[in-house]
Coordinates of C-alpha atoms in Angstrom, one line a residue:
M982 CA 7.1 14.8 -7.4
R983 CA 5.1 15.9 -4.5
R984 CA 4.7 14.1 -1.6
R985 CA 1.9 15.3 0.6
G986 CA 2.8 13.3 4.0
P987 CA 5.4 10.1 5.1
G988 CA 4.8 6.8 3.9
A989 CA 5.2 4.5 0.8
V990 CA 4.0 2.1 -1.0
R991 CA 1.9 -0.4 0.4
A992 CA 1.1 -2.7 -2.6
T993 CA -0.1 -6.2 -0.6
A994 CA -2.1 -9.3 -1.8
G995 CA -4.9 -7.5 -2.4
A996 CA -2.4 -4.6 -5.0
T997 CA -1.0 -7.7 -6.5
L998 CA -3.6 -10.1 -7.5
S999 CA -5.5 -6.8 -8.6
L1000 CA -3.0 -5.7 -10.8
L1001 CA -2.6 -9.9 -11.9
V1002 CA -6.5 -9.8 -13.0
L1003 CA -5.9 -6.8 -15.2
L1004 CA -2.9 -8.4 -17.0
V1005 CA -4.7 -12.3 -17.5
A1006 CA -8.8 -10.5 -18.3
G1007 CA -6.9 -9.1 -21.2
A1008 CA -7.7 -12.3 -23.2
G1009 CA -11.3 -12.8 -24.1
W1010 CA -11.3 -16.0 -24.4
L1011 CA -10.8 -16.5 -20.4
Y1012 CA -14.0 -15.9 -19.4
L1013 CA -16.9 -17.9 -19.8
Q1014 CA -14.2 -20.5 -18.2
L1015 CA -14.1 -17.9 -15.4
N1016 CA -18.1 -17.2 -14.4
G1017 CA -18.8 -19.2 -11.8
D1018 CA -16.1 -18.5 -9.7
I1019 CA -16.8 -14.1 -8.7
N1020 CA -18.1 -13.3 -5.7
T1021 CA -20.2 -10.6 -4.7
F1022 CA -21.3 -7.9 -2.0
G1023 CA -24.7 -6.8 -1.8
A1024 CA -25.4 -2.7 -3.0
D1025 CA -27.8 -2.4 -0.3
G1026 CA -24.9 -1.5 2.7
L1027 CA -23.5 1.3 0.5
S1028 CA -24.3 4.9 1.7
R1029 CA -27.8 6.7 1.0
D1030 CA -25.6 10.1 0.6
R1031 CA -22.6 9.4 -1.5
P1032 CA -20.4 11.8 -3.7
G1033 CA -21.1 12.6 -7.5
A1034 CA -18.5 12.1 -9.9
G1035 CA -14.8 13.9 -10.2
A1036 CA -14.1 15.9 -12.8
G1037 CA -12.8 12.8 -14.5
G1038 CA -11.1 8.9 -14.3
S1039 CA -12.1 6.1 -12.0
N1040 CA -11.8 5.2 -8.3
V1041 CA -11.7 1.2 -7.2
L1042 CA -11.2 0.0 -3.3
V1043 CA -8.6 -2.7 -3.6
I1044 CA -9.4 -4.5 0.2
G1045 CA -7.2 -7.1 1.7
S1046 CA -9.5 -9.1 3.6
D1047 CA -7.2 -11.5 6.9
S1048 CA -10.6 -13.2 7.3
R1049 CA -9.6 -16.8 8.6
A1050 CA -12.9 -18.5 7.7
G1051 CA -12.9 -21.2 4.8
A1052 CA -9.9 -22.2 2.6
N1053 CA -8.1 -19.0 5.1
R1054 CA -8.0 -20.8 8.9
R1055 CA -5.3 -23.0 8.1
L1056 CA -3.0 -19.7 6.2
G1057 CA -4.0 -17.3 8.5
G1058 CA -2.6 -18.4 12.2
G1059 CA -5.3 -16.4 13.6
Q1060 CA -8.2 -17.1 16.0
G1061 CA -12.3 -16.1 15.0
D1062 CA -13.8 -16.9 11.5
V1063 CA -15.0 -12.4 11.3
G1064 CA -13.6 -11.0 8.3
R1065 CA -10.8 -8.1 8.7
S1066 CA -9.1 -5.7 6.7
D1067 CA -5.2 -6.2 6.4
T1068 CA -4.7 -3.8 4.3
A1069 CA -6.5 -1.0 1.4
F1070 CA -5.7 1.7 -1.1
L1071 CA -7.8 3.7 -3.4
L1072 CA -6.6 3.2 -6.9
H1073 CA -8.0 6.5 -9.0
V1074 CA -6.8 6.2 -12.7
Y1075 CA -6.7 9.2 -14.3
G1076 CA -9.0 10.5 -17.3
D1077 CA -6.2 9.7 -20.2
G1078 CA -6.5 6.3 -19.0
R1079 CA -2.7 5.6 -18.8
H1080 CA -1.7 7.4 -15.4
A1081 CA -3.0 5.7 -11.7
L1082 CA -2.4 6.9 -8.6
A1083 CA -2.8 4.3 -5.6
V1084 CA -3.3 6.0 -1.9
S1085 CA -2.8 3.7 1.0
F1086 CA -5.0 3.6 4.1
P1087 CA -3.1 2.1 7.9
R1088 CA -5.3 -0.1 8.9
D1089 CA -5.0 1.4 12.9
A1090 CA -5.3 5.1 11.1
L1091 CA -8.4 6.9 12.7
V1092 CA -11.2 7.8 11.3
D1093 CA -14.7 9.0 11.6
I1094 CA -16.8 5.9 10.6
P1095 CA -20.5 6.8 9.1
P1096 CA -23.4 4.3 9.8
C1097 CA -23.0 1.3 7.7
R1098 CA -26.2 -1.8 7.7
L1099 CA -25.9 -5.0 9.7
P1100 CA -26.9 -8.2 8.4
G1101 CA -30.4 -7.6 9.7
G1102 CA -31.3 -4.6 7.2
T1103 CA -30.5 -1.8 10.7
W1104 CA -28.1 0.6 10.6
T1105 CA -25.1 1.5 13.1
P1106 CA -24.6 5.2 14.4
A1107 CA -21.1 6.9 13.3
R1108 CA -18.7 6.0 15.2
P1109 CA -15.8 9.6 15.4
G1110 CA -12.7 8.3 15.8
A1111 CA -12.5 4.7 14.8
M1112 CA -9.7 2.2 13.7
F1113 CA -9.9 1.9 9.7
N1114 CA -10.1 -1.6 9.4
S1115 CA -12.5 -1.3 12.3
A1116 CA -15.0 -0.8 9.2
F1117 CA -14.5 -3.6 7.3
A1118 CA -15.5 -6.4 10.5
V1119 CA -18.7 -4.1 11.6
G1120 CA -21.8 -6.8 11.4
N1121 CA -18.9 -9.9 12.6
T1122 CA -19.3 -11.8 9.2
P1123 CA -16.5 -13.7 7.9
K1124 CA -17.2 -12.2 4.9
G1125 CA -16.7 -8.5 6.1
N1126 CA -18.2 -5.7 4.9
P1127 CA -17.4 -3.8 2.1
A1128 CA -19.7 -2.0 2.1
C1129 CA -19.2 -0.1 5.0
T1130 CA -15.2 0.5 3.5
Q1131 CA -16.7 2.0 1.0
N1132 CA -18.6 4.3 3.0
T1133 CA -15.9 5.2 5.2
V1134 CA -13.6 6.3 1.9
E1135 CA -16.1 8.0 0.2
Q1136 CA -16.6 10.1 3.3
L1137 CA -13.0 10.5 4.6
T1138 CA -11.9 11.4 0.7
G1139 CA -14.6 13.1 -0.7
L1140 CA -14.5 11.1 -3.9
R1141 CA -17.1 8.7 -5.5
V1142 CA -15.9 4.7 -5.5
D1143 CA -16.7 3.2 -9.0
H1144 CA -15.6 -0.1 -7.8
T1145 CA -14.7 -1.8 -5.0
V1146 CA -12.2 -5.2 -4.9
V1147 CA -11.9 -7.8 -1.7
V1148 CA -9.1 -10.3 -1.7
D1149 CA -8.4 -12.4 0.8
F1150 CA -5.0 -14.7 1.9
A1151 CA -6.4 -17.8 -0.1
G1152 CA -6.4 -16.2 -3.0
F1153 CA -3.1 -15.0 -2.3
A1154 CA -1.3 -18.4 -1.3
A1155 CA -3.1 -19.6 -5.0
L1156 CA -1.9 -17.4 -6.9
T1157 CA 1.7 -17.3 -5.4
T1158 CA 2.0 -20.8 -6.3
A1159 CA 0.1 -20.9 -9.7
V1160 CA 3.1 -18.8 -10.6
G1161 CA 5.7 -21.4 -9.0
G1162 CA 7.0 -19.1 -6.5
V1163 CA 8.7 -15.7 -6.5
P1164 CA 12.4 -14.9 -5.5
V1165 CA 12.9 -12.9 -2.0
C1166 CA 15.5 -12.1 0.4
L1167 CA 16.2 -12.5 3.7
P1168 CA 18.8 -10.0 5.8
K1169 CA 18.5 -12.4 8.6
D1170 CA 17.0 -15.7 9.3
V1171 CA 13.4 -15.5 10.8
Y1172 CA 11.2 -17.6 13.0
E1173 CA 7.8 -18.6 13.7
G1174 CA 8.1 -15.6 17.1
D1175 CA 8.7 -13.2 15.0
L1176 CA 5.5 -13.5 12.9
N1177 CA 3.8 -14.5 15.9
P1178 CA 5.0 -11.9 18.8
H1179 CA 2.2 -13.9 21.1
L1180 CA 3.6 -17.0 20.9
G1181 CA 5.9 -16.6 24.0
S1182 CA 8.9 -18.5 22.4
R1183 CA 10.7 -17.8 19.3
G1184 CA 9.7 -20.8 17.8
R1185 CA 11.0 -22.5 14.9
L1186 CA 13.3 -21.1 12.0
L1187 CA 10.6 -19.7 8.8
F1188 CA 13.6 -18.2 6.5
P1189 CA 17.1 -18.8 6.8
Q1190 CA 18.7 -15.4 5.7
G1191 CA 19.5 -15.5 2.1
P1192 CA 17.8 -15.3 -0.9
Q1193 CA 15.4 -18.1 -1.4
T1194 CA 12.1 -18.7 -3.8
V1195 CA 8.6 -18.4 -2.0
A1196 CA 4.7 -19.2 -2.5
G1197 CA 2.0 -20.6 -1.0
Q1198 CA 1.8 -20.3 2.7
R1199 CA 5.7 -19.3 3.2
A1200 CA 4.4 -16.0 0.6
L1201 CA 1.7 -14.9 2.7
D1202 CA 4.0 -15.1 6.0
Y1203 CA 6.9 -13.7 4.0
V1204 CA 4.5 -10.7 3.3
R1205 CA 2.7 -10.6 6.8
I1206 CA 6.2 -10.5 8.5
R1207 CA 7.2 -7.0 10.4
H1208 CA 8.1 -7.9 14.1
G1209 CA 11.7 -10.0 12.8
I1210 CA 13.0 -7.6 10.1
G1211 CA 12.8 -4.0 9.4
D1212 CA 10.9 -1.4 12.8
G1213 CA 8.7 -3.6 13.9
S1214 CA 5.5 -1.6 12.4
D1215 CA 3.3 -2.2 10.4
I1216 CA 4.3 0.9 7.8
G1217 CA 7.4 -0.9 8.4
R1218 CA 6.5 -3.6 6.0
I1219 CA 6.4 -1.4 2.8
K1220 CA 8.9 -1.9 1.1
R1221 CA 9.1 -5.1 1.3
Q1222 CA 5.2 -5.7 -0.1
Q1223 CA 6.7 -3.2 -2.9
A1224 CA 9.3 -5.8 -4.2
F1225 CA 7.3 -8.3 -3.9
T1226 CA 4.8 -7.3 -6.0
A1227 CA 7.1 -6.5 -8.2
A1228 CA 9.1 -9.2 -8.5
L1229 CA 5.8 -11.6 -8.9
I1230 CA 4.4 -9.6 -11.3
K1231 CA 8.0 -9.8 -13.2
K1232 CA 7.3 -13.4 -13.1
V1233 CA 4.4 -13.6 -14.3
K1234 CA 5.5 -12.1 -17.9
S1235 CA 8.3 -14.1 -17.9
R1236 CA 6.3 -17.0 -18.3
G1237 CA 4.3 -16.1 -21.7
M1238 CA 0.9 -14.7 -22.1
N1239 CA -0.1 -18.2 -23.6
P1240 CA -3.7 -19.6 -22.9
S1241 CA -1.5 -22.8 -20.7
T1242 CA 0.2 -20.4 -18.5
L1243 CA -2.8 -16.9 -18.0
L1244 CA -5.6 -20.3 -17.5
P1245 CA -4.6 -21.2 -13.8
L1246 CA -3.4 -16.8 -12.9
A1247 CA -7.3 -16.0 -14.0
R1248 CA -9.0 -18.8 -12.2
A1249 CA -6.4 -18.3 -8.9
A1250 CA -6.9 -14.4 -9.0
T1251 CA -11.4 -14.3 -10.2
A1252 CA -12.0 -17.2 -7.1
A1253 CA -9.8 -15.0 -4.7
L1254 CA -12.0 -11.6 -5.8
T1255 CA -15.3 -10.6 -3.7
V1256 CA -16.8 -7.9 -5.8
D1257 CA -19.5 -5.2 -6.2
P1258 CA -22.1 -6.2 -7.6
D1259 CA -21.3 -3.8 -11.3
L1260 CA -19.1 -6.1 -11.4
G1261 CA -20.2 -9.4 -11.1
S1262 CA -19.4 -11.5 -14.1
A1263 CA -16.3 -12.0 -15.7
D1264 CA -17.8 -10.1 -18.7
R1265 CA -17.6 -7.4 -16.5
L1266 CA -14.5 -7.6 -15.1
L1267 CA -13.4 -8.4 -18.5
S1268 CA -14.9 -4.8 -20.0
F1269 CA -13.7 -3.2 -16.8
A1270 CA -9.6 -4.9 -16.7
L1271 CA -10.1 -3.5 -20.5
S1272 CA -10.8 -0.2 -20.2
M1273 CA -7.3 -0.3 -17.5
K1274 CA -5.8 -2.1 -20.3
D1275 CA -3.1 1.1 -21.4
V1276 CA -1.8 1.9 -17.7
D1277 CA 1.0 0.7 -16.9
L1278 CA 3.4 -0.6 -14.3
H1279 CA 5.7 2.0 -14.9
D1280 CA 2.6 5.2 -14.8
T1281 CA 1.7 4.1 -11.7
K1282 CA 1.9 6.2 -8.1
F1283 CA 1.5 4.8 -5.5
L1284 CA 1.0 7.2 -1.7
T1285 CA 0.0 6.5 1.5
V1286 CA -2.5 8.9 2.7
P1287 CA -0.5 12.0 5.2
W1288 CA 0.1 10.5 8.2
R1289 CA 1.2 10.7 11.5
Y1290 CA 1.8 8.7 15.1
Q1291 CA -1.2 9.7 17.2
G1292 CA 0.0 7.5 20.5
A1293 CA -0.2 4.4 19.5
R1294 CA -2.6 4.8 16.3
V1295 CA -1.9 6.6 13.0
A1296 CA -3.7 9.8 13.0
I1297 CA -4.0 11.4 9.0
V1298 CA -3.0 14.7 8.6
H1299 CA -5.3 17.6 7.7
P1300 CA -4.8 20.2 5.3
D1301 CA -2.1 18.0 3.2
A1302 CA -4.8 15.0 3.0
D1303 CA -7.7 17.3 2.0
A1304 CA -5.4 18.7 -0.1
L1305 CA -4.8 15.0 -2.1
W1306 CA -8.2 14.6 -2.1
S1307 CA -8.9 17.9 -4.0
D1308 CA -6.4 16.6 -6.9
L1309 CA -8.1 13.7 -7.7
R1310 CA -11.9 15.2 -7.8
A1311 CA -9.8 17.2 -10.5
D1312 CA -8.3 15.2 -11.4
R1313 CA -5.0 16.1 -11.3
T1314 CA -2.0 14.6 -11.3
V1315 CA -0.1 15.0 -7.7
D1316 CA 2.3 17.3 -9.8
G1317 CA -0.6 19.5 -9.9
Q1318 CA -1.0 19.1 -13.9
D1319 CA -4.3 17.9 -15.6
A1320 CA -4.2 14.2 -16.4
G1321 CA -7.8 14.2 -18.0
A1322 CA -6.9 16.8 -20.5
G1323 CA -4.8 14.9 -23.3
A1324 CA -8.0 12.5 -22.9
R1325 CA -10.8 14.8 -23.5
E1326 CA -8.6 16.6 -25.5
D1327 CA -7.0 13.1 -28.2
H1328 CA -6.5 10.4 -25.8
K1329 CA -3.1 11.3 -25.1
A1330 CA -1.6 11.8 -21.8
T1331 CA -0.4 15.1 -21.3
A1332 CA 1.4 15.1 -18.8
P1333 CA 4.8 13.4 -17.2
M1334 CA 4.0 12.0 -13.9
S1335 CA 7.2 12.1 -12.7
A1336 CA 8.7 15.7 -11.1
P1337 CA 12.4 16.4 -10.5
T1338 CA 14.3 15.1 -7.5
P1339 CA 14.1 18.0 -4.7
S1340 CA 17.3 20.6 -4.2
A1341 CA 19.2 20.0 -1.1
A1342 CA 20.6 23.6 -1.9
G1343 CA 20.2 25.5 1.3
V1344 CA 18.6 23.1 3.2
A1345 CA 20.0 23.5 6.5
V1346 CA 18.3 20.8 9.1
A1347 CA 19.9 19.4 12.5
V1348 CA 20.5 15.7 12.7
Y1349 CA 19.6 13.4 16.4
N1350 CA 20.8 9.7 17.4
G1351 CA 16.9 8.4 18.7
T1352 CA 18.9 4.9 18.8
T1353 CA 22.0 3.9 21.5
V1354 CA 24.6 3.1 18.2
P1355 CA 27.2 4.8 18.5
G1356 CA 28.2 7.1 16.0
L1357 CA 24.9 7.4 13.7
A1358 CA 24.4 11.0 13.8
A1359 CA 27.4 11.9 12.7
R1360 CA 27.1 8.7 10.1
A1361 CA 23.9 10.7 8.4
A1362 CA 25.2 14.2 8.8
A1363 CA 28.0 13.2 6.3
V1364 CA 26.2 11.4 3.6
L1365 CA 23.7 14.8 4.0
R1366 CA 26.7 17.0 3.4
A1367 CA 28.0 15.0 1.1
A1368 CA 24.4 15.5 -0.4
G1369 CA 24.2 19.3 -0.8
F1370 CA 22.9 19.7 3.2
T1371 CA 24.1 22.2 5.4
V1372 CA 23.6 20.2 8.9
T1373 CA 23.4 22.5 11.8
R1374 CA 24.1 20.7 14.5
T1375 CA 24.3 16.0 15.9
A1376 CA 23.8 15.1 19.2
T1377 CA 21.9 12.8 20.9
A1378 CA 18.1 12.5 20.9
P1379 CA 16.1 12.8 24.1
A1380 CA 14.9 9.8 24.5
Q1381 CA 16.6 6.7 22.3
Q1382 CA 14.7 4.7 22.1
H1383 CA 13.4 5.4 18.7
T1384 CA 12.0 1.9 16.4
A1385 CA 11.3 4.8 13.0
T1386 CA 13.2 7.3 11.5
V1387 CA 11.1 10.4 12.3
I1388 CA 11.4 13.7 9.8
A1389 CA 10.2 17.3 12.0
Y1390 CA 9.6 20.2 9.9
G1391 CA 8.6 23.5 11.3
P1392 CA 5.6 26.6 9.8
G1393 CA 6.7 26.3 6.4
Q1394 CA 9.4 23.7 5.8
Q1395 CA 7.2 21.2 4.5
G1396 CA 8.8 21.4 1.2
P1397 CA 12.4 21.5 2.3
A1398 CA 11.4 18.5 4.3
Q1399 CA 10.6 16.4 0.9
A1400 CA 14.3 17.0 0.2
L1401 CA 15.1 14.8 3.5
I1402 CA 12.8 11.7 2.4
P1403 CA 15.2 10.3 -0.3
Y1404 CA 18.4 9.8 2.5
F1405 CA 15.5 8.0 5.6
P1406 CA 13.4 5.7 3.2
G1407 CA 10.3 5.5 5.3
A1408 CA 10.5 8.1 8.0
A1409 CA 7.9 9.8 9.2
L1410 CA 7.4 13.4 8.9
Q1411 CA 6.0 15.2 11.5
Q1412 CA 4.1 18.5 11.6
A1413 CA 6.4 20.3 15.0
T1414 CA 5.9 24.1 15.6
A1415 CA 9.7 25.1 16.8
P1416 CA 11.2 26.3 13.5
G1417 CA 13.5 24.2 10.3
L1418 CA 14.3 21.1 10.5
A1419 CA 15.2 18.0 12.6
V1420 CA 16.2 14.6 11.6
T1421 CA 15.8 12.0 15.0
L1422 CA 17.3 9.1 13.7
G1423 CA 15.7 5.5 14.3
Q1424 CA 16.5 1.8 14.8
D1425 CA 15.2 1.2 11.5
Y1426 CA 17.9 3.5 10.2
A1427 CA 20.7 2.2 12.0
G1428 CA 19.9 -1.7 11.1
G1429 CA 20.0 -0.6 6.9
P1430 CA 22.2 -0.3 4.5
A1431 CA 23.9 3.3 4.7
P1432 CA 22.2 5.3 2.5
A1433 CA 24.1 7.1 -1.4
A1434 CA 22.4 10.2 -3.2
A1435 CA 18.6 8.2 -3.5
T1436 CA 16.1 9.4 -5.4
P1437 CA 12.7 9.7 -4.2
T1438 CA 10.4 6.7 -3.6
G1439 CA 6.6 7.0 -5.0
H1440 CA 7.3 6.0 -8.5
V1441 CA 6.7 2.6 -8.5
G1442 CA 7.9 2.2 -11.6
G1443 CA 11.9 2.9 -11.3
A1444 CA 11.6 1.1 -7.8
A1445 CA 9.5 -1.6 -8.6
R1446 CA 12.2 -2.5 -11.7
S1447 CA 15.2 -2.8 -9.4
A1448 CA 13.7 -4.4 -6.4
A1449 CA 12.6 -7.5 -9.2
D1450 CA 16.2 -7.3 -11.0
N1451 CA 17.4 -7.5 -8.1
P1452 CA 15.4 -8.9 -5.1
C1453 CA 18.5 -9.0 -2.5
S1454 CA 18.6 -5.4 -2.4
D1455 CA 17.1 -2.8 0.8
L1456 CA 13.4 -2.2 -0.8
S1457 CA 13.4 -6.6 -0.4
Y1458 CA 12.9 -6.3 3.4
G1459 CA 10.7 -3.5 5.7

């Protein structure tokens, strides 16, 4: 699979609920009982200058809201009622009806926000270089501004968004309770101060080290932790959230697909949704779900939009992101194949979504220790040499306060850089002016398990199966 930038899966409350809505909505007998639970947002806030339809497939924008209003107040641990987007991704369902790709947007990514409608009917001026998650807060309302986020995504990608779905904290908590909890494993004790670094003290113990089952508030706290485990970054939560989603879906399937188990899940899911007007009734939501009934978790990939750090924020990397949007407009998979061709001919997928692991042969790389942990560069170099890489140098980096590992690549070296990704999960890819490849190890590498001959991330099926079967694996925490 051809990756276009750093990052990995970001599957959070929104992803989990959306996938489970599709699982449970397949039972037609549910729709009359669920019809009153579906909330919609107005279409009057959508841009008047929207992209046209692409070559095939459909696009669904999923937004996870961290509003503290209403039932969310006791769960969020924050102040104020203004709706904000905690996570967002664009799901492209290919024209073959069997494959899908979800592209997540870091909430701190700097983007151009187009004019958006305020509650009173006036429109804001365009805001260049604003944080992505601020689009949802335009108008300062508890329910947020899904139309503004949709406008922002459409302008950024050039893709027409067919449907938008918003999920909140309360819905996520209710869903995890409805399934009887989800098994997870913590690599260390986690305290209140890890969830809220502004607390000023360590606080009480939230999660003891080791395996346990979480539901409701505890499940929400688990997927939101960023400072207690991992590298402390928002990006660093990705692997833990992926594993949680996989474990939750596995738990749902293990309970059986029958009315007594599905109805509580369907009620929890639909009550948590705010959708565009075209999905504003249970029969429409059911029809939409049935249109994706052949999309399997094993045929779904998650990517993060190509990014790099820009100070304390995240910048989207061009032209990598532009090439990704071009592929999706053409209904091409990220390995360059056309997933729509089979649908037009006989409704069968014609191209596999998987690609061979990039070869290490002939790839030369320098390794630098960006931490104060002794011997870290030598440890990484030994793993790389065993895999067939040529390590040209090991040394201490000029700065030793790196929290996250960085893979820097010079002109023409982005392809070889992909071969390094499996050995440094979650590392950031950065373009550099100097020739060649260089890995600067961060604290995330020092604190993680020593990697073996890993396989690339990106195909959620393989990663999800291993994480769900073994929730104490390294994928179960950030």
